[in-house]
Short mmCIF file of C-alpha atoms in Angstrom, two decimals:
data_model
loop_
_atom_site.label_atom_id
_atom_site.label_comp_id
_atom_site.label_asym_id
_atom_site.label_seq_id
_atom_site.Cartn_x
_atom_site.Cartn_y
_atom_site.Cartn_z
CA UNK M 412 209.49 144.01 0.11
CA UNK M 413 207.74 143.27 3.63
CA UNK M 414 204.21 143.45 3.60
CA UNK M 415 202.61 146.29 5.52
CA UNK M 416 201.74 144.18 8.35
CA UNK M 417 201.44 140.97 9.56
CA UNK M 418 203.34 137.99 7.31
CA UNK M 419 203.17 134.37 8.85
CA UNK M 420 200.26 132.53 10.20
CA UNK M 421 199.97 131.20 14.46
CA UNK M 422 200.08 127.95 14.87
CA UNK M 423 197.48 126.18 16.60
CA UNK M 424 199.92 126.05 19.68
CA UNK M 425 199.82 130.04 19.58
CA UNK M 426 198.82 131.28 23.26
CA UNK M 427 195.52 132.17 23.44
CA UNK M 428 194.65 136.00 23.42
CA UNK M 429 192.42 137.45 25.89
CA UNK M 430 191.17 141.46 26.41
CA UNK M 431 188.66 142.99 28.54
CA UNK M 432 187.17 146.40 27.71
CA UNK M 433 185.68 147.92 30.90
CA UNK M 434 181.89 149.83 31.73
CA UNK M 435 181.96 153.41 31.18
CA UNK M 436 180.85 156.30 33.07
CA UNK M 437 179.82 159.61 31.10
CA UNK M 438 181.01 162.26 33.63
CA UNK M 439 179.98 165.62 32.15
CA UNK M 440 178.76 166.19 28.68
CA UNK M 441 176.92 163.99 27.25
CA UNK M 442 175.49 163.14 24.91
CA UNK M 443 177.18 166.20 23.40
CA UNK M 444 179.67 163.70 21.50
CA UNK M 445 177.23 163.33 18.64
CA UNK M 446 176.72 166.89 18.34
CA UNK M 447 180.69 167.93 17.49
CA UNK M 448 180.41 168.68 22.01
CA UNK M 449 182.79 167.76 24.30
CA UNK M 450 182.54 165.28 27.40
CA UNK M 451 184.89 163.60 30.73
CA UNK M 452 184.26 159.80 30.73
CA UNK M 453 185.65 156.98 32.98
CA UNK M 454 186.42 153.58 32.64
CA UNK M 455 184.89 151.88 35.68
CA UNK M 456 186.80 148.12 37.22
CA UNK M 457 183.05 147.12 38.64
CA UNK M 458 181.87 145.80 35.22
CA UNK M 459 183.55 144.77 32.04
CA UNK M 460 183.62 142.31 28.92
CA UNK M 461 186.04 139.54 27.92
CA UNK M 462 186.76 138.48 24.86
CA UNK M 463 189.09 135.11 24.05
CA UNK M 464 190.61 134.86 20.95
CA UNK M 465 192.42 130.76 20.11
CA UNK M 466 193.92 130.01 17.19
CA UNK M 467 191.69 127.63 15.14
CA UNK M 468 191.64 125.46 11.78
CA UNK M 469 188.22 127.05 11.04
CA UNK M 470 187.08 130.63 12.00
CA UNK M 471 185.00 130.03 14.70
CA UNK M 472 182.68 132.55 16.28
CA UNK M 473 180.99 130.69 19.58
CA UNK M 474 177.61 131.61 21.20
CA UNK M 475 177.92 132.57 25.02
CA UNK M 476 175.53 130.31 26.91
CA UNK M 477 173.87 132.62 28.20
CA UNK M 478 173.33 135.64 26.58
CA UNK M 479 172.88 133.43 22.87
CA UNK M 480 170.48 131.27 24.24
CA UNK M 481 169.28 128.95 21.55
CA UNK M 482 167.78 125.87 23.81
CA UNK M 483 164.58 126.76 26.44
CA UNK M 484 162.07 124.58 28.84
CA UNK M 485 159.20 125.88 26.98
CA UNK M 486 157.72 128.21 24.87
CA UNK M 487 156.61 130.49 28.16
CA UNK M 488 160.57 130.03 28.82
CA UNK M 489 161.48 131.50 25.52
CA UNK M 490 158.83 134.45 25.32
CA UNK M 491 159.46 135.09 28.90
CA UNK M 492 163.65 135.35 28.00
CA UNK M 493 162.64 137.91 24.57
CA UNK M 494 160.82 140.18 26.57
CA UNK M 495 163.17 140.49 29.19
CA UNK M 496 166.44 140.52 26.93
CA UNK M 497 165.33 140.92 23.49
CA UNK M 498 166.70 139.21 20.44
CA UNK M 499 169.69 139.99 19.93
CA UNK M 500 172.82 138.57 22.16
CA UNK M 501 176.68 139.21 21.86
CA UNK M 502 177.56 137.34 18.64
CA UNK M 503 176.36 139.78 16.08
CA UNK M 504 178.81 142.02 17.63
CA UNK M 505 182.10 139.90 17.39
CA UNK M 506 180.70 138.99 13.58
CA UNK M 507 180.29 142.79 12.52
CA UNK M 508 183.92 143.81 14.53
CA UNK M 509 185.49 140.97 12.29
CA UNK M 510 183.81 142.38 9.16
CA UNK M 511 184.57 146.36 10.29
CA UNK M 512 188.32 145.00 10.83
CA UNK M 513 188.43 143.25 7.70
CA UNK M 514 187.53 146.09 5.45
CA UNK M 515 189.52 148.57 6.91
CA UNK M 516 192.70 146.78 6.53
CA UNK M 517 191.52 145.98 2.72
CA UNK M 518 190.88 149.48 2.42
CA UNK M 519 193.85 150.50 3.94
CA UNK M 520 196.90 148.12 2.28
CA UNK M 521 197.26 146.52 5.62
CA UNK M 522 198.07 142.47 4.83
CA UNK M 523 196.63 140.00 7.53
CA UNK M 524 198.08 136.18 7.32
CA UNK M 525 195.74 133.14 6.45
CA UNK M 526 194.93 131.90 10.35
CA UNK M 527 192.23 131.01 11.51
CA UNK M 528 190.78 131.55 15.20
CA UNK M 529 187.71 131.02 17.37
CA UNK M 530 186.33 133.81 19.44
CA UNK M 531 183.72 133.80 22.47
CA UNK M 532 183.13 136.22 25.04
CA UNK M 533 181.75 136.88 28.51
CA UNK M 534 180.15 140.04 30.46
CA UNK M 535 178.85 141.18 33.54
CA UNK M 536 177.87 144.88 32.34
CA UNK M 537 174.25 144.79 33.36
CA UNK M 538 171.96 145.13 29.95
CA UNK M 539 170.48 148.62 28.74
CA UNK M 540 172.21 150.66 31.74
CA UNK M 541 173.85 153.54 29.49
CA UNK M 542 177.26 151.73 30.46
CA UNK M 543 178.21 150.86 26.83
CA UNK M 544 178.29 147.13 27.41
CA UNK M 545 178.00 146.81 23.27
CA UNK M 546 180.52 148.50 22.51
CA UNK M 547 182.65 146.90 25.22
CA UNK M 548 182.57 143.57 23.68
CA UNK M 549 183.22 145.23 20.33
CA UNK M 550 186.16 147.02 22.20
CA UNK M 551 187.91 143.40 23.82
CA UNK M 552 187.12 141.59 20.09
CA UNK M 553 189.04 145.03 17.82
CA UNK M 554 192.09 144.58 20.43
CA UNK M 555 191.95 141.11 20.12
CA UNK M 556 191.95 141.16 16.52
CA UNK M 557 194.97 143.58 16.76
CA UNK M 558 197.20 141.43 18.36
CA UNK M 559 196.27 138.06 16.71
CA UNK M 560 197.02 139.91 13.35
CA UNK M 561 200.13 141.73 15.21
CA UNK M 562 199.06 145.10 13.63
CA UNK M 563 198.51 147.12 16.98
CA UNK M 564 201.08 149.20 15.42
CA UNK M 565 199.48 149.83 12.35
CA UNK M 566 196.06 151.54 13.06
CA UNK M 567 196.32 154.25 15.25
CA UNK M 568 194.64 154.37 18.59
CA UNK M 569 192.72 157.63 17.42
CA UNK M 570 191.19 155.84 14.68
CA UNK M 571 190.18 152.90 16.68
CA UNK M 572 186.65 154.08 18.26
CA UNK M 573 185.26 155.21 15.05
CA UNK M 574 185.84 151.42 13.60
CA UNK M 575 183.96 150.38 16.77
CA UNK M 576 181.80 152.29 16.08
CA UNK M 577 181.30 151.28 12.66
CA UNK M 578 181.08 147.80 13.76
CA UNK M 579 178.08 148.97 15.95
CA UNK M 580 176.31 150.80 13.19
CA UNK M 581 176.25 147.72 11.21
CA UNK M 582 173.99 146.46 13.56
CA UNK M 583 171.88 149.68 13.31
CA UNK M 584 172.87 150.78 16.91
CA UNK M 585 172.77 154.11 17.40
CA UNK M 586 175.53 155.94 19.62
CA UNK M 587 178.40 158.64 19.67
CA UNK M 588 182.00 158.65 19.64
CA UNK M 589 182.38 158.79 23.63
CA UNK M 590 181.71 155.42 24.89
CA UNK M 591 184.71 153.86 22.55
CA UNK M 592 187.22 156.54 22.91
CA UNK M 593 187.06 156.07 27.02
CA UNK M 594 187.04 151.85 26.37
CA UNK M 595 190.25 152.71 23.94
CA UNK M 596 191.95 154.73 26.40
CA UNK M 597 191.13 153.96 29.54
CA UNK M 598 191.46 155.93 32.74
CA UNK M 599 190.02 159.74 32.87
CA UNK M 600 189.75 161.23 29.81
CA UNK M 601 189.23 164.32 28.21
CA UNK M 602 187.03 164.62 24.79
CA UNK M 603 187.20 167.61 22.47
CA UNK M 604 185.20 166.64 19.08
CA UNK M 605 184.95 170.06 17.85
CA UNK M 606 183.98 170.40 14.08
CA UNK M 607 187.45 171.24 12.42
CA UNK M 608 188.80 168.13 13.71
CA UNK M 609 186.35 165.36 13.23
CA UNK M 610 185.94 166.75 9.51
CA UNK M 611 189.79 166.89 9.07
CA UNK M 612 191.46 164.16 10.85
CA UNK M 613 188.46 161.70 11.62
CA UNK M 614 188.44 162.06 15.54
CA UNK M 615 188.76 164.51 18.36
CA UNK M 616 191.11 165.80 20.33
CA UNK M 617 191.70 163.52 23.44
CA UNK M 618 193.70 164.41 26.59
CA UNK M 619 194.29 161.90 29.51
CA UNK M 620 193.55 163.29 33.14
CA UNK M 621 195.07 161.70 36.52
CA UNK M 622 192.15 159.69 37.85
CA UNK M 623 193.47 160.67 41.23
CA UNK M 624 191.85 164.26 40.15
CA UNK M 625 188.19 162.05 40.73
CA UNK M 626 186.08 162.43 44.38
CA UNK M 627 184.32 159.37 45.16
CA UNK M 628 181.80 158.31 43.04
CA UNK M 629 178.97 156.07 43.19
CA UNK M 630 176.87 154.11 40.78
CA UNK M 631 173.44 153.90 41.08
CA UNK M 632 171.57 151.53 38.58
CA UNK M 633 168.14 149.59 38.30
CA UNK M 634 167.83 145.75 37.21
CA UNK M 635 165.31 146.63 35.07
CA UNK M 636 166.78 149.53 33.15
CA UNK M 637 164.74 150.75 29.84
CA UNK M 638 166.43 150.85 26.74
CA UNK M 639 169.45 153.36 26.14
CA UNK M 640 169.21 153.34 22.58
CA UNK M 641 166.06 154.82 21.46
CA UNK M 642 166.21 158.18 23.76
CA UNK M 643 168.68 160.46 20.71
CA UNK M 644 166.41 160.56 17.46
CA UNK M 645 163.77 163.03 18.25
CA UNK M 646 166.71 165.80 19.38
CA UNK M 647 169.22 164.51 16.55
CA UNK M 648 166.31 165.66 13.94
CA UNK M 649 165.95 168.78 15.73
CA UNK M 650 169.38 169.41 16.30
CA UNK M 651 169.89 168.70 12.42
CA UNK M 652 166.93 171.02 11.65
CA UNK M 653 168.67 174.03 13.58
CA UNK M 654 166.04 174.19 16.57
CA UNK M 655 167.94 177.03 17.81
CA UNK M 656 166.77 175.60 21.85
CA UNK M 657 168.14 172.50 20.98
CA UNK M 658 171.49 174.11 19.60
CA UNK M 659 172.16 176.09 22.17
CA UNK M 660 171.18 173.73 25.36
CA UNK M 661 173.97 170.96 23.36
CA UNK M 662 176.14 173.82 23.14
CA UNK M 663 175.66 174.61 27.09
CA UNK M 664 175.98 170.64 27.95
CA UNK M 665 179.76 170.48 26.07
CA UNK M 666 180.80 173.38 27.65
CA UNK M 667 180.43 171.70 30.93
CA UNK M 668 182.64 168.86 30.18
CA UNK M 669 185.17 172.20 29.30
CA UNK M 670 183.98 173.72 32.82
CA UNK M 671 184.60 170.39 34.35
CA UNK M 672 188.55 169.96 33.32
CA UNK M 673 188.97 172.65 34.76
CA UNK M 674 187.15 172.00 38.13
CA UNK M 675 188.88 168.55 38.39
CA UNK M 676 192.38 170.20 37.64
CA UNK M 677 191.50 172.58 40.65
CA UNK M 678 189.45 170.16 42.62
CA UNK M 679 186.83 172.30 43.06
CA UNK M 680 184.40 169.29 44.04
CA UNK M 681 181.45 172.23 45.00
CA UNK M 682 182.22 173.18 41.08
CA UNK M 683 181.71 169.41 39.96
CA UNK M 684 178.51 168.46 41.46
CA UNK M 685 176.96 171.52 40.40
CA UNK M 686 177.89 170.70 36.71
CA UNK M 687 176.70 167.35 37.16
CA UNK M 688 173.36 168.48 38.23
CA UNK M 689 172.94 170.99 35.90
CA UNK M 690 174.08 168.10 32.86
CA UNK M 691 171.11 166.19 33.65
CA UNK M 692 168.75 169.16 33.95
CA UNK M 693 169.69 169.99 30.24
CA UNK M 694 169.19 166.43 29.05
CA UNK M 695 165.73 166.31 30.98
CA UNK M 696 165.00 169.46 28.93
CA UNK M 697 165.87 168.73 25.56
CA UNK M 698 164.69 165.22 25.33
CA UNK M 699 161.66 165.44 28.05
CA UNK M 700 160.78 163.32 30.59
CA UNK M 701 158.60 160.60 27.93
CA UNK M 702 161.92 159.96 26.30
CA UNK M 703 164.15 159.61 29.70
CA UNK M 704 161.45 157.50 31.42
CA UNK M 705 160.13 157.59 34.82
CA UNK M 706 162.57 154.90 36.60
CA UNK M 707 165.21 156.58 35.27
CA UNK M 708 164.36 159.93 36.53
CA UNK M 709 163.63 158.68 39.88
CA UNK M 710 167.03 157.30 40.65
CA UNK M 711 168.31 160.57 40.17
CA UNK M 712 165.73 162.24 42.23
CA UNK M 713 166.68 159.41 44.94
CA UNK M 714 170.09 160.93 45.09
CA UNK M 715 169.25 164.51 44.60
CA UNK M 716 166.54 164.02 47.70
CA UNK M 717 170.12 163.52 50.01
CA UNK M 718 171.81 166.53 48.69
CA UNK M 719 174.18 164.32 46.61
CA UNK M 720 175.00 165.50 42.62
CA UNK M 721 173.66 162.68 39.92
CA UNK M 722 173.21 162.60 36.12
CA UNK M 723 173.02 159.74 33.93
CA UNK M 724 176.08 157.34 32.91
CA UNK M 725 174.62 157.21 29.11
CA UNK M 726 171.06 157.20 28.35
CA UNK M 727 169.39 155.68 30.85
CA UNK M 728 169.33 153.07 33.09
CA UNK M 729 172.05 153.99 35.58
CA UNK M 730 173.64 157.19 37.40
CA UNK M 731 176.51 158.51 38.68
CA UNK M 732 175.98 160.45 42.48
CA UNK M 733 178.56 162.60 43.86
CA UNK M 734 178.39 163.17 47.56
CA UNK M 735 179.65 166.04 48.48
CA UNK M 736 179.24 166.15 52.32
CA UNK M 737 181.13 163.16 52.69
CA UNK M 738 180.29 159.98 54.35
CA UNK M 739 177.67 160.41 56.25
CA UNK M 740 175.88 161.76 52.98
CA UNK M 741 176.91 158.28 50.97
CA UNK M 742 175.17 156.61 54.06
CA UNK M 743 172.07 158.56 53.80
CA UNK M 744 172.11 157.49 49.69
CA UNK M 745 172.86 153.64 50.27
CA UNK M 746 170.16 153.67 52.34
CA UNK M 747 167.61 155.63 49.85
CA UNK M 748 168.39 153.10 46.85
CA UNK M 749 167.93 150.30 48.98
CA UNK M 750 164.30 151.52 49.90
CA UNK M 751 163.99 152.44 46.49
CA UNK M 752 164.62 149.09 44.82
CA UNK M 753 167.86 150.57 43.23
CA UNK M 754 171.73 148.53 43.21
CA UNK M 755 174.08 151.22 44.32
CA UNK M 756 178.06 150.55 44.27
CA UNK M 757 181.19 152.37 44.83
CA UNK M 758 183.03 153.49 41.42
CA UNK M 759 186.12 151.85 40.77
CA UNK M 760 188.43 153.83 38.28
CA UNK M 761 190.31 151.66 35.64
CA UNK M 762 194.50 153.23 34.74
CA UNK M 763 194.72 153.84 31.49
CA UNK M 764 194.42 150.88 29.17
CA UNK M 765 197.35 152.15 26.22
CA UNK M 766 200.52 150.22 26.05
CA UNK M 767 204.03 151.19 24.24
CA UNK M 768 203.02 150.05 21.16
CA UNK M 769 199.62 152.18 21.22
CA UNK M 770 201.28 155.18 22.50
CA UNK M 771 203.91 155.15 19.51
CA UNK M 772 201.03 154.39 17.09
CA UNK M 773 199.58 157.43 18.68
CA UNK M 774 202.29 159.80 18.35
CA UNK M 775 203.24 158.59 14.41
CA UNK M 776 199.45 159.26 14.16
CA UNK M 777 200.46 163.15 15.60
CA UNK M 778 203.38 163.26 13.96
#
């Protein structure tokens, strides 16, 4: 009987495999994702992650030389690099995907052949910007693992953010579904993670929209962001609790990703910047401006101060503008961030990311 999955080991001749997983843009509803909300994320082509997978006598996992510094000048050198990146760089991450990938195919009857690989990785998603840049590396290293294994077929694209996911908790980092599903996809997309169907199948439901349905976009983002990850706990308690403000606001942020569908569909672009504004009114709100942090506030104030719509990618650390009087508008905003310190770029949309073998693994998954 053939195993369930792949049989015979890659030589050490086997091409080397190679993914990217690219930044991602929270459109409209978040961080609703952790609260069973709904949300519109993008896949942007200005940032992304690599990750190179060669086949290997000895498993291999190799320390990037920058972001895993081990060697410094001095002691001032090393304090100086902690403070500014902390302690952690991108090979925890490859190590916990490998262990998340592991288990699940254990877990699931899905054999794996005795090879043996290295893996490394690169990046240019700028640190703690709320443009998942964990989860992007964890993203490039799952699909790498995939196809070194040859098992794309065999774990459904659905199920593939919540084992990034996992890999991230591992590492105690806190986050939603959102950021993975949009890295898995790619392109425009759609999240529904209503109740019923996280509880029943493990996911949400997840519909792919033409990213020729998007206005121009801009990204707006600081060099010295604060930290995304510590901005959810304080509202996840109350939310948990049944703070009935807190319930309701979460409930009015996923219904604008629902709002939003239908104002791309209909490119009603007056529609979409008002959502957008009024997504990162709700979020100032809830979590208050201690938790969302002054830098962070003021680079959507710099946009706002031009007329042009702006929320937050994530949590902090970058935004998306909208400038709805056209050009001359996106002039009047290039030239605010540049007074105000602040990089500001055009968005660049990645096409979806799913190939023939995902899509089938997809619809089996639906079947």
């Amino acid at each position: 009987m053939k195993p369930n999955g792949s049989s015979s080991s890659p030589s050490l001749t086997s091409p080397i495999i190679e993914h990217k997983a690219f930044a991602r843009i929270g459109l409209l509803g978040n961080p609703s994702d952790v609260y069973y909300g709904r949300t519109i994320s993008l896949n942007i082509q200005n940032f992304w992650a690599t990750v190179r997978l060669q086949p290997s006598s000895d498993l291999q996992i190799l320390p990037h030389p920058t972001h895993d510094l081990v060697q410094f000048t001095s002691i001032s050198h090393l304090v100086n690099r902690l403070e500014n990146e902390g302690y952690y760089g991108g090979v925890r991450l490859l190590m916990a995907t490998c262990k998340v990938f592991k288990s699940y195919c254990k877990e699931q009857g899905i054999h794996l052949h005795d090879g043996n690989f290295s893996l490394s990785y690169d990046t240019n998603i700028p640190r703690q910007t709320g443009l998942s840049g964990s989860s992007a590396i964890v993203c490039a290293t799952f699909s790498c693992l995939l196809d070194f294994y040859k098992v794309r077929d065999k774990i459904a694209v659905e199920i593939r953010p919540q084992l990034i996911l996992n890999a991230e908790k591992e590492l105690g980092i806190v986050a939603g579904l959102q950021d993975r599903v949009a890295q898995v996809y790619g392109g425009l997309l759609y999240m529904d993670f209503n109740k019923e169907s996280m509880d029943k199948y493990g996911h949400g439901d997840y519909t792919q929209l033409d990213t020729s349905l998007l206005p121009p976009l801009y990204l707006i983002y600081a060099e010295n962001p604060s930290d995304s990850g510590k901005v959810h706990s304080a509202v996840r308690q109350r939310w948990l609790d049944g703070d009935e403000f807190i319930v309701s606001s979460m409930e009015e942020v996923a219904n604008l990703a629902l709002e939003g569908k239908t104002a791309l569909l209909e490119k009603d672009y007056a529609k979409l910047a008002t959502l957008m504004n009024r997504n990162f009114d709700l979020r100032r709100r809830m979590f208050g401006d201690a938790a969302l942090g002054s830098l962070n506030i003021e680079m959507v104030e710099v946009a706002r101060r031009v007329g042009a719509a702006s929320k937050f990618t994530g949590s902090g650390g970058a935004v998306v503008a909208f400038c709805p009087d056209g050009p001359s508008q996106v002039e009047l905003l290039t030239d605010a961030c540049k007074k105000a310190g602040f990089c500001i770029l055009p968005v660049k949309v990645v096409s979806s990311l799913l190939n023939e073998i995902d899509i089938r693994s997809q619809l089996s998954k639906n079947a």
